[in-house]
Each structure stands twice: as structure tokens, then as C-alpha cells.
GROMACS .gro file of C-alpha atoms in nm:
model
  267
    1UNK     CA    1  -6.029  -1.861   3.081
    2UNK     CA    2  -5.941  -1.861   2.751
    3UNK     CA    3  -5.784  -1.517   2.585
    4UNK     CA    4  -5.939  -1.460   2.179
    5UNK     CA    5  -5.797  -1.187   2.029
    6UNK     CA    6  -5.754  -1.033   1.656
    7UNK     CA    7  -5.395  -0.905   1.533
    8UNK     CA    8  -5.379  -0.579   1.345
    9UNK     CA    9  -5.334  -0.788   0.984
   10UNK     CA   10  -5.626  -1.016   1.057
   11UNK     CA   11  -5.552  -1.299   1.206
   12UNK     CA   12  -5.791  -1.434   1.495
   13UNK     CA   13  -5.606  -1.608   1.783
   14UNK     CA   14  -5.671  -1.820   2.123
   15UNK     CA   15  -5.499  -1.859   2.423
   16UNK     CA   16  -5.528  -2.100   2.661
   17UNK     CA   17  -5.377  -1.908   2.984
   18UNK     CA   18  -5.096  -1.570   2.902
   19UNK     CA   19  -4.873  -1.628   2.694
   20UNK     CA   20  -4.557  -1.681   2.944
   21UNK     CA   21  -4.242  -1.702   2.713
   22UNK     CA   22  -4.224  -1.419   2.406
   23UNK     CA   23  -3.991  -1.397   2.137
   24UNK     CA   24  -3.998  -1.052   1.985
   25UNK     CA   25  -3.852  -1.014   1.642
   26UNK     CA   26  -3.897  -0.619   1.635
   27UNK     CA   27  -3.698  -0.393   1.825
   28UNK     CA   28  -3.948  -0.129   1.902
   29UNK     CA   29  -4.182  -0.389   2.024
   30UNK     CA   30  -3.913  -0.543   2.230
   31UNK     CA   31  -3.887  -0.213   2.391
   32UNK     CA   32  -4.261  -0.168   2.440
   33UNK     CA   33  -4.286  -0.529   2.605
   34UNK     CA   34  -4.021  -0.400   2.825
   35UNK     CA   35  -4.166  -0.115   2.922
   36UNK     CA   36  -4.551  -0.287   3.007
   37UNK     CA   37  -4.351  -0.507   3.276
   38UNK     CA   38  -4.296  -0.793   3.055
   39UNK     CA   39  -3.882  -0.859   3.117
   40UNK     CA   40  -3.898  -1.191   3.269
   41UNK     CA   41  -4.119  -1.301   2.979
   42UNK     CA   42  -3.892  -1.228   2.707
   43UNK     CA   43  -3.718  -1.510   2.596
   44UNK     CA   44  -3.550  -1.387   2.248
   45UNK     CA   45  -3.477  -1.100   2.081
   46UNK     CA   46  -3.322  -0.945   1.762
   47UNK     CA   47  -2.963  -0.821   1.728
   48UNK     CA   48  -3.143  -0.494   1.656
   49UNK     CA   49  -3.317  -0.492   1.970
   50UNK     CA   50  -3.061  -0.241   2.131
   51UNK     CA   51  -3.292  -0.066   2.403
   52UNK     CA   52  -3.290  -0.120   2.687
   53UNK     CA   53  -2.953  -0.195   2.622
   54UNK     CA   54  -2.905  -0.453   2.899
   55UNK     CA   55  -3.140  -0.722   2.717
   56UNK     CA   56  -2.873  -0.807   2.466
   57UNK     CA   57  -2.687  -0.966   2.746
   58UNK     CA   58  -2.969  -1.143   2.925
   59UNK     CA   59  -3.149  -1.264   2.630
   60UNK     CA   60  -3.076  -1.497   2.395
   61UNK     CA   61  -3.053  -1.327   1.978
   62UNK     CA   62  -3.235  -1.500   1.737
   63UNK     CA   63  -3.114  -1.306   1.452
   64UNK     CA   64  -3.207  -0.987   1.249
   65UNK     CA   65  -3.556  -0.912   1.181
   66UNK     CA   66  -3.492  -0.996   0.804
   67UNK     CA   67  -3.299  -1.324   0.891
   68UNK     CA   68  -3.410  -1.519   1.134
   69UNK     CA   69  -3.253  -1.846   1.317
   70UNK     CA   70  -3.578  -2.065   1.356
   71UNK     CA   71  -3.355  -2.386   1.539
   72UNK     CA   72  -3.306  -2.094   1.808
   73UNK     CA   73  -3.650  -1.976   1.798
   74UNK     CA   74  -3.754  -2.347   1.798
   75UNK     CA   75  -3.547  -2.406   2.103
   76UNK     CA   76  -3.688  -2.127   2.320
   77UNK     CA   77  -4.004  -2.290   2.331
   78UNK     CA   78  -4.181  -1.955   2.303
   79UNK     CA   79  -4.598  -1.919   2.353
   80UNK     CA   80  -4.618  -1.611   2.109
   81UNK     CA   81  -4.374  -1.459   1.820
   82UNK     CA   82  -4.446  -1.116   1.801
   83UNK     CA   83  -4.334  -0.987   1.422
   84UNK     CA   84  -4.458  -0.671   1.211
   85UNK     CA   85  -4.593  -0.652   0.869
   86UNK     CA   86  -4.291  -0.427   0.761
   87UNK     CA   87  -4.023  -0.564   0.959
   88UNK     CA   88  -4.044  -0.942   0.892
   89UNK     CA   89  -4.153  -1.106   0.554
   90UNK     CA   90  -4.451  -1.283   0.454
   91UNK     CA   91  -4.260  -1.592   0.455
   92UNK     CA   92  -4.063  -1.536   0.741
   93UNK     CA   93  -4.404  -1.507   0.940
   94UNK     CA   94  -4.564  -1.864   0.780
   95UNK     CA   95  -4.185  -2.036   0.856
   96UNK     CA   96  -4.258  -1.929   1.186
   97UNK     CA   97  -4.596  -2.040   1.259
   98UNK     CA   98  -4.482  -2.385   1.250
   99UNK     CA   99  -4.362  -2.309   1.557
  100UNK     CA  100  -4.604  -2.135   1.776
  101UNK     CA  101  -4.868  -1.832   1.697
  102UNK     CA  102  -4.731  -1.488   1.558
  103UNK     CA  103  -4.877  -1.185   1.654
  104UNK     CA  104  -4.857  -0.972   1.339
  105UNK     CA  105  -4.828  -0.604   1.396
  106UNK     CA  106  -4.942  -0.325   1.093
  107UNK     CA  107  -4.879   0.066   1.230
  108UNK     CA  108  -4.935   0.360   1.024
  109UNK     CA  109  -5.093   0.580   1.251
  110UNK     CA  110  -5.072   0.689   1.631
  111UNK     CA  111  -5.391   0.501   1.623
  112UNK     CA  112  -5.240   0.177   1.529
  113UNK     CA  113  -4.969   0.279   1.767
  114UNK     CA  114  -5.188   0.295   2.100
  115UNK     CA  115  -5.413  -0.032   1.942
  116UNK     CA  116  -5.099  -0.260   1.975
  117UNK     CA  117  -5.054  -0.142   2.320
  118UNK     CA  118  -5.369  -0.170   2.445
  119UNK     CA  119  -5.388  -0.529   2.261
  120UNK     CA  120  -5.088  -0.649   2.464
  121UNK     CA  121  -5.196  -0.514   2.751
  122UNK     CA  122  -5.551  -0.757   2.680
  123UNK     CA  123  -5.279  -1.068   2.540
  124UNK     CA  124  -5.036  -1.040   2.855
  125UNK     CA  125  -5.269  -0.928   3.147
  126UNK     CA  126  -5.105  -0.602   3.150
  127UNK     CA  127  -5.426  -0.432   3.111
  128UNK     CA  128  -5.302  -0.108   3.379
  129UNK     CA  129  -4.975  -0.027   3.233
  130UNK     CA  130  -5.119  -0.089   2.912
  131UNK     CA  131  -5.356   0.272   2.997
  132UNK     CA  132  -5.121   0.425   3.162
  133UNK     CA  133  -4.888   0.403   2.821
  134UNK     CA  134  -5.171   0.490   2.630
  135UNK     CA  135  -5.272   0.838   2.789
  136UNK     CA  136  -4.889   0.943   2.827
  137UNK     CA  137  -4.909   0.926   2.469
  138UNK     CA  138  -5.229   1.115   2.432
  139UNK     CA  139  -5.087   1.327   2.686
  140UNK     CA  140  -4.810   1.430   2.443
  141UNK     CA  141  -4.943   1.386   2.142
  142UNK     CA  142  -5.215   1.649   2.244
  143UNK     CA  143  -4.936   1.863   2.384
  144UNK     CA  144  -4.772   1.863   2.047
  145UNK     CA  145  -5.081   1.917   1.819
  146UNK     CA  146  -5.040   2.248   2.021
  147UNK     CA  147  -4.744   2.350   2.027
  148UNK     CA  148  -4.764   2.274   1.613
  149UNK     CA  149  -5.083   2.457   1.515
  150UNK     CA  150  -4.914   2.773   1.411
  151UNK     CA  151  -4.628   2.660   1.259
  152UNK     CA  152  -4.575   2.682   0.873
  153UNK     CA  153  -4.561   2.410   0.649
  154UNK     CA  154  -4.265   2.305   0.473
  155UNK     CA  155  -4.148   2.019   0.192
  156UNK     CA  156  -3.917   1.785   0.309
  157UNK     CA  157  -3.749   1.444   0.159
  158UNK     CA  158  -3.732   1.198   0.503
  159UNK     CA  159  -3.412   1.020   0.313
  160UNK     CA  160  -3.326   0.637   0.457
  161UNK     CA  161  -3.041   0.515   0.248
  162UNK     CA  162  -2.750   0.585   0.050
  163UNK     CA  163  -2.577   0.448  -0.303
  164UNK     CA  164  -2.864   0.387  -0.437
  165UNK     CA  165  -3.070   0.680  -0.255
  166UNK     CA  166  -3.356   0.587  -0.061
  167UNK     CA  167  -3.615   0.770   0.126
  168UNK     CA  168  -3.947   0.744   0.323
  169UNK     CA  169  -4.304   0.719   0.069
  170UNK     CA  170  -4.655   0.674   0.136
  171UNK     CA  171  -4.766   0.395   0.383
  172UNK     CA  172  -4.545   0.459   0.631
  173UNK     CA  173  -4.533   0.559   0.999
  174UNK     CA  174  -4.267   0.776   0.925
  175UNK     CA  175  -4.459   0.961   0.666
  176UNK     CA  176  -4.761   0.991   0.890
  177UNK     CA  177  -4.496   1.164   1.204
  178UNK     CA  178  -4.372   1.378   0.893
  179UNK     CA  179  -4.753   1.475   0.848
  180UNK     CA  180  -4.776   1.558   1.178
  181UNK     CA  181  -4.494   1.777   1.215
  182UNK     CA  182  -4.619   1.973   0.938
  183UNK     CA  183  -4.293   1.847   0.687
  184UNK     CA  184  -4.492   1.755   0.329
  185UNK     CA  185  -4.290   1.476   0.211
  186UNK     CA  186  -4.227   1.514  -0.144
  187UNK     CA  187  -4.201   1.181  -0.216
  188UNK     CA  188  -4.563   1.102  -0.073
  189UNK     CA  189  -4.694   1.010  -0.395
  190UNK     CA  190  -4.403   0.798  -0.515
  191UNK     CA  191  -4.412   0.447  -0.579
  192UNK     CA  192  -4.363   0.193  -0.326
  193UNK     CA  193  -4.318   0.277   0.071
  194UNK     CA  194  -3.921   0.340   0.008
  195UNK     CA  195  -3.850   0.461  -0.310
  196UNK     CA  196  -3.560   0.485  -0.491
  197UNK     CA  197  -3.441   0.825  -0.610
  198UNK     CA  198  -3.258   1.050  -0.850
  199UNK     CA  199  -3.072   1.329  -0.667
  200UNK     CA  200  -3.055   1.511  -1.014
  201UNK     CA  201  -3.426   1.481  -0.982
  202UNK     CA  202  -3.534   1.635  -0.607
  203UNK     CA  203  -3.590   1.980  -0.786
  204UNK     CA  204  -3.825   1.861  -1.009
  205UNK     CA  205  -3.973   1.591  -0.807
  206UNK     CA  206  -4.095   1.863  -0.552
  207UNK     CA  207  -3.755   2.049  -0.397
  208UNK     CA  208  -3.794   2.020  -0.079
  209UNK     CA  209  -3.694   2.290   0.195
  210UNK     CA  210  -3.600   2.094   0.447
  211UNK     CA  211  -3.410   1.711   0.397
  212UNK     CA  212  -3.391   1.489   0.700
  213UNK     CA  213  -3.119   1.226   0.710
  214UNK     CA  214  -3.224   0.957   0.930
  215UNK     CA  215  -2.971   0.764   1.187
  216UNK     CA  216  -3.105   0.460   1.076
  217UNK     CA  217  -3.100   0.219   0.872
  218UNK     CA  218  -2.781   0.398   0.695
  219UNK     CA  219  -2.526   0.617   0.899
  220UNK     CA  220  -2.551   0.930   0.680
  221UNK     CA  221  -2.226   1.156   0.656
  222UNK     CA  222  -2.141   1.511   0.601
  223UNK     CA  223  -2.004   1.390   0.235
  224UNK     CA  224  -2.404   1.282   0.192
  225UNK     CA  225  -2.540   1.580   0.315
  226UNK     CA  226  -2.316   1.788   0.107
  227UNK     CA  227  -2.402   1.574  -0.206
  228UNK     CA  228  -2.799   1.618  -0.173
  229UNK     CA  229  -2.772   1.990  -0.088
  230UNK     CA  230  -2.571   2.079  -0.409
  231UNK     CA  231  -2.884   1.910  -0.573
  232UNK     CA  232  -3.108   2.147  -0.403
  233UNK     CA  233  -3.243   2.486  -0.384
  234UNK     CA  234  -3.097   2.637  -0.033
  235UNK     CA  235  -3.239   2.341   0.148
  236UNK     CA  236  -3.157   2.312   0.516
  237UNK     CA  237  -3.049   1.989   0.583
  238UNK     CA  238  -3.056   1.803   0.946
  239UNK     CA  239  -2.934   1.489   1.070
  240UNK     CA  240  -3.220   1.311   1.260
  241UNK     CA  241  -3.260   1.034   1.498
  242UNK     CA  242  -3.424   0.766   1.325
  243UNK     CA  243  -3.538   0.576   1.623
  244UNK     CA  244  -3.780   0.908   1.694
  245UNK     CA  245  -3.936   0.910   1.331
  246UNK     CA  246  -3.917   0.507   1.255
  247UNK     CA  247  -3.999   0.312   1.590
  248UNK     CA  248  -4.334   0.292   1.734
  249UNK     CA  249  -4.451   0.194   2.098
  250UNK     CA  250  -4.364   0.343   2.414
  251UNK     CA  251  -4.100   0.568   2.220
  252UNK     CA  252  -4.348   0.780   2.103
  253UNK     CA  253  -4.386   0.970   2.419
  254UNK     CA  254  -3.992   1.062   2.396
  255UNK     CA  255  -4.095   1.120   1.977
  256UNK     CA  256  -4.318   1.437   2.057
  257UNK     CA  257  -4.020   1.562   2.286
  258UNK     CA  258  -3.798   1.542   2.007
  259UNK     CA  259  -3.973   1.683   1.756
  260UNK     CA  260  -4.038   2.018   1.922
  261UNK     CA  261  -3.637   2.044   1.921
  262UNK     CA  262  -3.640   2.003   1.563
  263UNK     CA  263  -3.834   2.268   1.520
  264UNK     CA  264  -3.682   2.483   1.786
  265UNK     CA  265  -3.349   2.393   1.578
  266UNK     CA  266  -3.515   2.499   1.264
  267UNK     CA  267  -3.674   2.851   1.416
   0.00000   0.00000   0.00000
């Protein structure tokens, strides 16, 4: 019986029987397909798709998620291309419909979040693990609503990149897990989803008391974190695991976990 479904950017789609061979050009995704049973169906994979670790040596790389190898794609013979608004470009995505139908992703919210899950549990007949990802997520996102009612509010700059400073804006899911750890990102009403900053600025532009420097994209240093806190007011400064703040899916339930040790950190 044929399977019609609706991606999270629009796009209607039909499918004949389960898609049987995936190529997923999004690490967190990759790990989510992983982790709804769906290893023997994944065919390709990103060079950025580093968890579980193993698949990089059992699956054949197709590239980043910004530059893509479509004769290895084409080669694969995939049934579905799973990509995400953010991660892969506009053009990327039509370059690769030539090739078989792309499931586009679009998360903001833990909303979106459990919505991709449950829709791959409907595209891949994993309807039961599908649930059972969806209310350990629940589970622990309740849990940490909780455990972060009475904590204070602070500002905070969520920074992604180095020479020329980056950092997380508006649109993003990791603005949205700042919101819900309470951290009021400063640069929420910048500009464009990472904007470039001024260091010489961060006072004026909201002087944050905490700055996060993410693991991810850019390794941040101690030379870094010395160089935004002499631009600061007494700011405590952490470095953070940007696979907790940046990578939706299944790695939310470790998220919540993570983000109570921040806090614990910052008590």
C-alpha cells in the first residue's frame, strides 16, 4: 500500500513500498535513523556523521553536508535522501532530486524535533520505536521543565565561530534550547540566524552574564575565551558541547541530562 506523506518544508511525497536504501546527509539524523533500527538501511552518510562511530567504517561517505558527491550518491541507488533546511542548500536539495526524493527536515522547536521522529517512524515502518523515542523525550523534557522552574534567568551570547566572531540568532534550535534553559541570548534580535559580531560591541549589544563556547563547528581555545571575557563585564564563560545544544533527534534525551550539569556547574 502506498505510503503519502508531507516533509516539514512542504513537500508532499509517495511511496510505493518503505523506502529500503537511505542516504542521510545530516549527522544528527543519521544518528536518529540509527537509533529507530534503521542500520542495515543506511547506505551513505556524511563525513560529519561521527556517531555511532562505527558507521564511518561500514558506510560509504558521500561528502560534507555543504559539499556533496552526487556520482556517489547516484551510485548508491538510494530510495530517499534525507537533508535539512539548515544543513544542506537550496540547490544542493534540487541537484539531488534528480536522483531520488529528499526528505527535507526544518527543526526549531522540540516540537519539530519529536514530528520528524514520529514521521520516520510513519516513512520506514518504525512506527513502535518511533513512540518509544518520542515519550523518552517527553519524559525528559518534562523532567527538566522541573528541575528549571526556579532557576534565575541570565543573558548569554551561544558563540559558534571565531576570526570573524560568530554566534547563535533567532531561528534556531539552539536559540530555542537556550530559551529553555532560561539563558536570554543577547543576540536574539540580531540579523540573520548566525550573526556576525563585534567583541568591542557585547557590552552594548546586551553584556551577557554567561558566554557559551560551543565544541562545534569551531574548536574554541582558552586564548578565545580570554579574548571575549576582557570584552565583558565579569562574565562567566564555559566551554560547551555543541552536539547537546546544535543536534536534534534521539540526542535530545542525553541534551536535558546535560544541561542540568551546566547549571549544576554554574550554581
Amino acid at each position: 500500500m502506498p505510503i503519502t506523506l508531507t516533509d516539514q518544508i512542504g513537500n508532499q511525497h509517495t511511496f510505493e513500498t518503505v523506502p529500503k536504501r537511505i542516504v542521510s546527509l545530516v549527522p544528527s539524523q543519521t544518528e536518529l535513523l540509527f537509533d529507530l533500527g534503521l542500520e542495515d538501511a543506511i547506505v551513505g552518510i556524511t563525513k560529519f556523521c561521527v556517531h555511532p562511530f562505527h558507521l564511518k567504517s561500514t558506510k560509504t561517505i558521500v561528502g560534507g553536508t555543504k559539499n556533496v558527491k552526487f556520482d556517489k550518491i547516484k551510485e548508491l541507488q538510494p530510495d530517499i535522501i534525507i537533508c535539512n533546511k539548515e544543513e544542506n542548500t537550496k540547490k544542493i536539495v534540487e541537484e539531488l532530486q534528480q536522483i531520488c526524493p529528499v526528505w527535507v527536515t526544518d527543526i526549531y522547536t522540540v516540537e519539530d524535533n519529536n514530528k520528524i521522529i514520529q514521521d520516520f517512524g510513519e516513512l520506514f515502518n518504525k512506527r513502535t520505536e518511533a513512540r518509544k523515542w518520542i515519550d523518552k523525550i517527553n519524559f525528559a523534557y518534562q523532567d527538566f521543565l522541573n528541575f528549571i522552574k526556579d532557576k534565575k534567568e541570565s543573558k548569554a551570547a551561544y558563540f559558534i565561530w571565531a576570526n570573524p566572531y560568530m554566534v547563535a540568532g533567532n531561528n534556531t534550535f539552539i536559540n530555542e534550547l537556550l530559551k529553555l534553559n532560561k539563558f536570554n541570548n543577547i543576540y536574539e534580535n540580531k540579523e540573520g540566524r548566525y550573526p556576525e559580531i563585534q567583541l568591542k560591541k557585547i557590552r552594548l549589544e546586551g553584556d551577557p552574564d554567561i558566554v557559551l563556547l560551543s565544541s562545534e563547528p569551531f574548536p574554541f581555545k582558552d586564548e578565545h575565551a580570554f579574548e571575549i571575557g576582557r570584552f565583558t563585564h565579569h562574565a562567566k564563560t564555559l566551554f560547551v558541547d555543541g552536539e547537546m545544544f546544535s543536534w536534534y533527534g534521539s540526542r535530545l534525551v542525553k541534551a536535558f541530562d546535560y544541561f542540568k550539569k551546566i547549571h549544576q556547574k554554574l550554581a
